[in-house]
PDB file of C-alpha atoms in Angstrom:
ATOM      1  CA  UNK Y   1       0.000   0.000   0.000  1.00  0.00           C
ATOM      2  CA  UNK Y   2       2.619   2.329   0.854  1.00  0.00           C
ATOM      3  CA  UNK Y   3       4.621   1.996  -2.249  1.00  0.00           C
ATOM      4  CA  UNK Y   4       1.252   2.298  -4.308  1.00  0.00           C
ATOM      5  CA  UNK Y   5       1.041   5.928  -2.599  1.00  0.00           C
ATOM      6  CA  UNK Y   6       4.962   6.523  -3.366  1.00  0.00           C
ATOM      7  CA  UNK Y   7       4.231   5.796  -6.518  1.00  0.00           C
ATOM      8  CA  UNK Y   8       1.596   8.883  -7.273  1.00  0.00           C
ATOM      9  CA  UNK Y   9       1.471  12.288  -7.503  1.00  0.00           C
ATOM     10  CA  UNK Y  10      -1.922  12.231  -5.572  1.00  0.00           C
ATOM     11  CA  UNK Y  11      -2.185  14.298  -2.753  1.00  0.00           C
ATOM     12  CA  UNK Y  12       1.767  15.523  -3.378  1.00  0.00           C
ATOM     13  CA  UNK Y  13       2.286  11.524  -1.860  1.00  0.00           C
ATOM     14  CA  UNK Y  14       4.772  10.799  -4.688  1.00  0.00           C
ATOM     15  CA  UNK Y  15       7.737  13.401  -3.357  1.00  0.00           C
ATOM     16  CA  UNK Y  16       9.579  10.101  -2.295  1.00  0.00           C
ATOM     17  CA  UNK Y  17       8.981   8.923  -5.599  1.00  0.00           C
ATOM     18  CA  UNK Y  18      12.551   7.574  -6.705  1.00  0.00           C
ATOM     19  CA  UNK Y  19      12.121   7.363 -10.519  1.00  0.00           C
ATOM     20  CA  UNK Y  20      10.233   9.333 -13.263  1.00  0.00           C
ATOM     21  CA  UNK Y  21       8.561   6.366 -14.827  1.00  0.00           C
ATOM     22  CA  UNK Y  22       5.916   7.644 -12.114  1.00  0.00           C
ATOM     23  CA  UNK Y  23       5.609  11.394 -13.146  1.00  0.00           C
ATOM     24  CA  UNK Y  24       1.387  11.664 -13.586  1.00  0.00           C
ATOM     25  CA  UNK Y  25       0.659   8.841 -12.152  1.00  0.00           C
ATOM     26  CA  UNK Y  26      -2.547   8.533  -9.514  1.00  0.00           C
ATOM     27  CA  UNK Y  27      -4.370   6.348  -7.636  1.00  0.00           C
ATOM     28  CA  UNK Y  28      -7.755   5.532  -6.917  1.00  0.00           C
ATOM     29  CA  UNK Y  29      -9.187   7.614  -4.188  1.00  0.00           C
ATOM     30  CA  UNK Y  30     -11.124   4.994  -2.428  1.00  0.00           C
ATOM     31  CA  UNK Y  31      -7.183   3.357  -2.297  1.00  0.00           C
ATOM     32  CA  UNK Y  32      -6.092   5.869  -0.051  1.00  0.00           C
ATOM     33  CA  UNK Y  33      -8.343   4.317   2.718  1.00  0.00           C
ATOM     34  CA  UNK Y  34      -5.831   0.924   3.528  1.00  0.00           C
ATOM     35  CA  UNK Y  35      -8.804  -0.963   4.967  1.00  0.00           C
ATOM     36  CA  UNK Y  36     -10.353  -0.170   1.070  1.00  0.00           C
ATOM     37  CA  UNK Y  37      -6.989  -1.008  -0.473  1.00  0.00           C
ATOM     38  CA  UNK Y  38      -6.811  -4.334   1.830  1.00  0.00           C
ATOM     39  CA  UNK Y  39     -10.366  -5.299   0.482  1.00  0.00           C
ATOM     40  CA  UNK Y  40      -9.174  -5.476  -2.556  1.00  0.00           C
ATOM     41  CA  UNK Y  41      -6.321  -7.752  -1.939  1.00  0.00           C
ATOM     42  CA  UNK Y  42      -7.963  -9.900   0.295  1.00  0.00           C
ATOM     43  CA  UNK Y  43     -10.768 -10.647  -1.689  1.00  0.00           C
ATOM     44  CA  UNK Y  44      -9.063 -10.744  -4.735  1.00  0.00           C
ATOM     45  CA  UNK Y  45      -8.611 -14.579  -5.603  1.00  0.00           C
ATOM     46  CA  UNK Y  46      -5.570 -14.103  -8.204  1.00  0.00           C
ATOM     47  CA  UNK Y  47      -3.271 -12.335  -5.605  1.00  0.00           C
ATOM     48  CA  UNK Y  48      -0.482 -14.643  -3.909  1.00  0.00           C
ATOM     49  CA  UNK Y  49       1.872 -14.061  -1.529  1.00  0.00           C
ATOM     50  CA  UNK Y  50       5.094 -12.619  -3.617  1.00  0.00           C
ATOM     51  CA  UNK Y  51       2.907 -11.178  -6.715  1.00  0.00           C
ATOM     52  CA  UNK Y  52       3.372  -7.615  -7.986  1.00  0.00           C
ATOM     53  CA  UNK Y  53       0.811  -5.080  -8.189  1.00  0.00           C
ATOM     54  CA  UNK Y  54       0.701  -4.102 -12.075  1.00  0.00           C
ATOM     55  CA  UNK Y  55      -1.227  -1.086 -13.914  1.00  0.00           C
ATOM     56  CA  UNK Y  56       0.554  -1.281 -17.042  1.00  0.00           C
ATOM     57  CA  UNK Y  57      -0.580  -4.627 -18.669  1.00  0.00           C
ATOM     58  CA  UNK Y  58      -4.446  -4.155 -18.701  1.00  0.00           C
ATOM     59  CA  UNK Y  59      -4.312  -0.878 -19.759  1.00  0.00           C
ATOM     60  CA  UNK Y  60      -1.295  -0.294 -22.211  1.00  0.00           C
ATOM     61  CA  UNK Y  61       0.479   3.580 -21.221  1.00  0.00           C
ATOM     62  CA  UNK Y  62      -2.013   3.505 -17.957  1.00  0.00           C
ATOM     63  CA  UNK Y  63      -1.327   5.929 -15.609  1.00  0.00           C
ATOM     64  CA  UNK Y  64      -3.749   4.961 -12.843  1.00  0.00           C
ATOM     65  CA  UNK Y  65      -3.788   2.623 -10.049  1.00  0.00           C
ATOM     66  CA  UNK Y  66      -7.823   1.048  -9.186  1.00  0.00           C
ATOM     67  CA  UNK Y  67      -9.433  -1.749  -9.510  1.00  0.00           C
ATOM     68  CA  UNK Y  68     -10.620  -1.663 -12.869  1.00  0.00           C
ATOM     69  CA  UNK Y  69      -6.831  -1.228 -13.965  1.00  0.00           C
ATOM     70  CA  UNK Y  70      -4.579  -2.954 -11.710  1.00  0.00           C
ATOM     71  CA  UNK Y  71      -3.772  -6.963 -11.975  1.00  0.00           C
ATOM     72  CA  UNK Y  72      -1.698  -9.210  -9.472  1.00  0.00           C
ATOM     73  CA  UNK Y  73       1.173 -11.069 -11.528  1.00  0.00           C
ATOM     74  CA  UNK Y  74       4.286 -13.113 -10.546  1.00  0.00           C
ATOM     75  CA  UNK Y  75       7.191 -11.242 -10.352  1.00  0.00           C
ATOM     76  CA  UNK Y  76       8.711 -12.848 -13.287  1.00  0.00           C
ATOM     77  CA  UNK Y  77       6.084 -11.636 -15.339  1.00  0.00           C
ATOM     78  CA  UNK Y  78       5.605  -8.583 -14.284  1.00  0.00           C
ATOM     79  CA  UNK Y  79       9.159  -8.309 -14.591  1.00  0.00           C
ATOM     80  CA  UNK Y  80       9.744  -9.840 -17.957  1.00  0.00           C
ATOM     81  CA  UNK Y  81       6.443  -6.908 -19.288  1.00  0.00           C
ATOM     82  CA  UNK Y  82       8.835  -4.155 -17.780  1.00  0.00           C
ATOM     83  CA  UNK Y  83      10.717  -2.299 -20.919  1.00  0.00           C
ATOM     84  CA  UNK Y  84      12.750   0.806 -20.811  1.00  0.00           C
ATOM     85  CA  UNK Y  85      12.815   1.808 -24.057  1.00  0.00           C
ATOM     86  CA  UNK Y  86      15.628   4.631 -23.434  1.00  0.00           C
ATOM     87  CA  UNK Y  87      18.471   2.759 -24.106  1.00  0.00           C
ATOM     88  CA  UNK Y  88      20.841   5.508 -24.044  1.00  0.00           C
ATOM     89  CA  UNK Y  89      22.921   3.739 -27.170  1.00  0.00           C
ATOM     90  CA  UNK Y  90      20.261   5.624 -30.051  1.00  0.00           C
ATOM     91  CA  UNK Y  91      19.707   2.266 -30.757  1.00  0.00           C
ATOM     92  CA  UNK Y  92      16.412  -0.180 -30.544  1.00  0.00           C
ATOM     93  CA  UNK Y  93      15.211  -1.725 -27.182  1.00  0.00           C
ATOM     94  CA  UNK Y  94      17.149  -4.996 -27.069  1.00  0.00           C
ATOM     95  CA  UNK Y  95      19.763  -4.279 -29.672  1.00  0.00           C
ATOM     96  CA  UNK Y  96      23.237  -3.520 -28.589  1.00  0.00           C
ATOM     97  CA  UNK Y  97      26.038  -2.833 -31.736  1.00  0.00           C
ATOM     98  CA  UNK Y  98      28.881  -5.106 -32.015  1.00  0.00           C
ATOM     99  CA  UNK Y  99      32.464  -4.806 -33.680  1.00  0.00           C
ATOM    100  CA  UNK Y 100      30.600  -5.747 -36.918  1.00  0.00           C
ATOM    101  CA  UNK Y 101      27.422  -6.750 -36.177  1.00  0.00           C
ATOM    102  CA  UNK Y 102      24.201  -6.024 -34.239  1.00  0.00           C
ATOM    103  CA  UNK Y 103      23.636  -8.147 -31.287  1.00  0.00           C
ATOM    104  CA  UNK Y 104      19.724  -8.852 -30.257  1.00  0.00           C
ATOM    105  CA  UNK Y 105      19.487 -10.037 -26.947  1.00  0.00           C
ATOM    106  CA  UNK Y 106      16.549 -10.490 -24.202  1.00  0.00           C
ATOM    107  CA  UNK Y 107      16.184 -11.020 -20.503  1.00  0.00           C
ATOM    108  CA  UNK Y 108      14.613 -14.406 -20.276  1.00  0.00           C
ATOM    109  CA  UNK Y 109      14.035 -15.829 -16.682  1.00  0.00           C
ATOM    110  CA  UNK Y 110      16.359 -13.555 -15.068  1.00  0.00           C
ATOM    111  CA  UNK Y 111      19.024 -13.830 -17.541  1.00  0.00           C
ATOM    112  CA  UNK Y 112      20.569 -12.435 -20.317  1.00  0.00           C
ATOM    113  CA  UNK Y 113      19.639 -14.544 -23.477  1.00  0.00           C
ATOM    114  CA  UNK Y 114      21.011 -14.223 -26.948  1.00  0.00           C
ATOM    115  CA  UNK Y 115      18.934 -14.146 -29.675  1.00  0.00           C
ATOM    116  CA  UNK Y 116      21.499 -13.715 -32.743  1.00  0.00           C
ATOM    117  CA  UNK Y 117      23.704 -11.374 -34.747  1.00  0.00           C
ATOM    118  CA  UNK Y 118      22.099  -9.637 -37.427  1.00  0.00           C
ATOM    119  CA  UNK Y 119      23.903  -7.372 -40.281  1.00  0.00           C
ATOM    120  CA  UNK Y 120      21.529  -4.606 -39.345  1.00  0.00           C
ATOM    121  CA  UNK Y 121      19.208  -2.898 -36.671  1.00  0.00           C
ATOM    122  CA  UNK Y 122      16.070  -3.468 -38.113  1.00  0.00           C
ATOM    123  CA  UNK Y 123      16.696  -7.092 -38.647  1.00  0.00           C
ATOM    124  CA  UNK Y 124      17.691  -7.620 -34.526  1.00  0.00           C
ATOM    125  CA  UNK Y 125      15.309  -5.454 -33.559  1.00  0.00           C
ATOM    126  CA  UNK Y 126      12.525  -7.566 -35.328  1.00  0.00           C
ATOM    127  CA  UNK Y 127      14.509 -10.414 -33.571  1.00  0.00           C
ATOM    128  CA  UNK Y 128      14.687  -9.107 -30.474  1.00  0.00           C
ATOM    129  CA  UNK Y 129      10.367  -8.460 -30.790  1.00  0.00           C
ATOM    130  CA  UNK Y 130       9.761 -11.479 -31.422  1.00  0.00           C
ATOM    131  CA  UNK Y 131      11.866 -13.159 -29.125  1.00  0.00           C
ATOM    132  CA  UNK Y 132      10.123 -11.150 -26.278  1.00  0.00           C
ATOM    133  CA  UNK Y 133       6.913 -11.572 -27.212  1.00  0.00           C
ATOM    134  CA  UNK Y 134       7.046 -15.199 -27.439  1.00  0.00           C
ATOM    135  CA  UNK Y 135       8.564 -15.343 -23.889  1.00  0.00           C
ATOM    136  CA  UNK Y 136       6.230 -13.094 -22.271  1.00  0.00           C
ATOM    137  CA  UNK Y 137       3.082 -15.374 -23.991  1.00  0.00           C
ATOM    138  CA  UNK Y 138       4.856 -18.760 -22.264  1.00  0.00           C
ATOM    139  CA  UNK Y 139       4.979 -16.956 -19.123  1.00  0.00           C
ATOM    140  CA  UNK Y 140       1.377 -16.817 -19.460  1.00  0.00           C
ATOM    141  CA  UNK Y 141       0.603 -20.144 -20.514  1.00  0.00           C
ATOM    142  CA  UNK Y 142       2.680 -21.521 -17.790  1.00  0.00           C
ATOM    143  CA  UNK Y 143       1.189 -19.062 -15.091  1.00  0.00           C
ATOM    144  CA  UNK Y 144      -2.626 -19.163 -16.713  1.00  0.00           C
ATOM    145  CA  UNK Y 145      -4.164 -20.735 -13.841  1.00  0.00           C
ATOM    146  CA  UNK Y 146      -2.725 -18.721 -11.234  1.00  0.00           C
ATOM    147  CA  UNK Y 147      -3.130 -15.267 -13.092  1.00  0.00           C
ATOM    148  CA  UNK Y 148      -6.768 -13.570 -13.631  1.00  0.00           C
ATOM    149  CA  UNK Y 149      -8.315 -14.657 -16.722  1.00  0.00           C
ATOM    150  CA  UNK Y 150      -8.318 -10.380 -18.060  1.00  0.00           C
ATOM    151  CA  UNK Y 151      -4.483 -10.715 -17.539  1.00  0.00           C
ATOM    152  CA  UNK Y 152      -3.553 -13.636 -19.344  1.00  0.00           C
ATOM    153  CA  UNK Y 153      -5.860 -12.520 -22.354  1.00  0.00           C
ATOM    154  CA  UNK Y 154      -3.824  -9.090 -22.339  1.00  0.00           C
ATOM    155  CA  UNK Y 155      -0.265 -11.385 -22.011  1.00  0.00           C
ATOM    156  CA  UNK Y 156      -1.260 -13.885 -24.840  1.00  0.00           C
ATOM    157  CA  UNK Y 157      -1.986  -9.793 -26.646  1.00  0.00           C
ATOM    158  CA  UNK Y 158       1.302  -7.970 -25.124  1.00  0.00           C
ATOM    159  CA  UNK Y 159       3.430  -6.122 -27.740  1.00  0.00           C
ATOM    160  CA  UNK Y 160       6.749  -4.263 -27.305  1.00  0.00           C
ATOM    161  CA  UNK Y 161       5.431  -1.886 -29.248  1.00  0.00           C
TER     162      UNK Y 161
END
């Protein structure tokens, strides 16, 4: 609950907010109230003891933490959904340049996996997309009974783009 509020801009809550991914973002006024907030996670039968609080997959770009927009996911899924598409090397998410070659690579269960060498950027970045969006959609076939059934439609959906 009390990273939910560090994570807003609500009620100027989010001044301990430690990274700008959470610029804008709000939460759900009834949320403010814990024992409302603890409703939700107790009676919500797809939360488990170590699962992540996400607004991003239901709602691609959302902004807002509630009910309607919020899902409970494993940590590996929630982190293998996480992008950060500022590379800082001008070059595509999940493409790093070699000597003489371009060098797609994803995070896949914690570690680094290679995907291949390509001659260009566009060819392991269109690597790298589909190699990610495979693995998140067998995170959600392996996970599909313990995740809620609006969550593993949007996973078997998730782009990178």
């Amino acid at each position: 609950w009390k990273g939910v509020i560090s994570r807003t801009d609500n009620r100027s809550c989010g001044k301990n907010r430690t990274r700008d991914t959470y610029i804008g973002v709000t939460m759900s006024e009834k949320w403010y109230n814990f024992q409302d907030f603890c409703k939700f996670v107790c009676e919500n039968k797809y939360y488990q003891i170590g699962f992540q609080l996400d607004k991003d997959l239901l709602v691609k770009g959302n902004r807002h933490y509630s009910a309607d927009t919020c899902c409970f996911l494993p940590q590996i899924i929630n982190g293998g959904i996480a992008i950060n598409y500022e590379t800082g090397n001008g070059l595509p998410v999940g493409v790093n340049r070699k000597s003489d070659y371009y060098e797609a690579a994803i995070s896949y269960r914690g570690k680094r996996k290679r995907i291949g060498a390509y001659d260009t950027t566009e060819e392991a970045s269109a690597a790298y997309v589909e190699a990610k969006e495979a693995y998140v959609k067998e995170l959600a076939l392996e996970y599909k009974d313990q995740i809620e059934p609006r969550a593993f439609e949007a996973l078997m959906k998730w782009t990178v783009y």
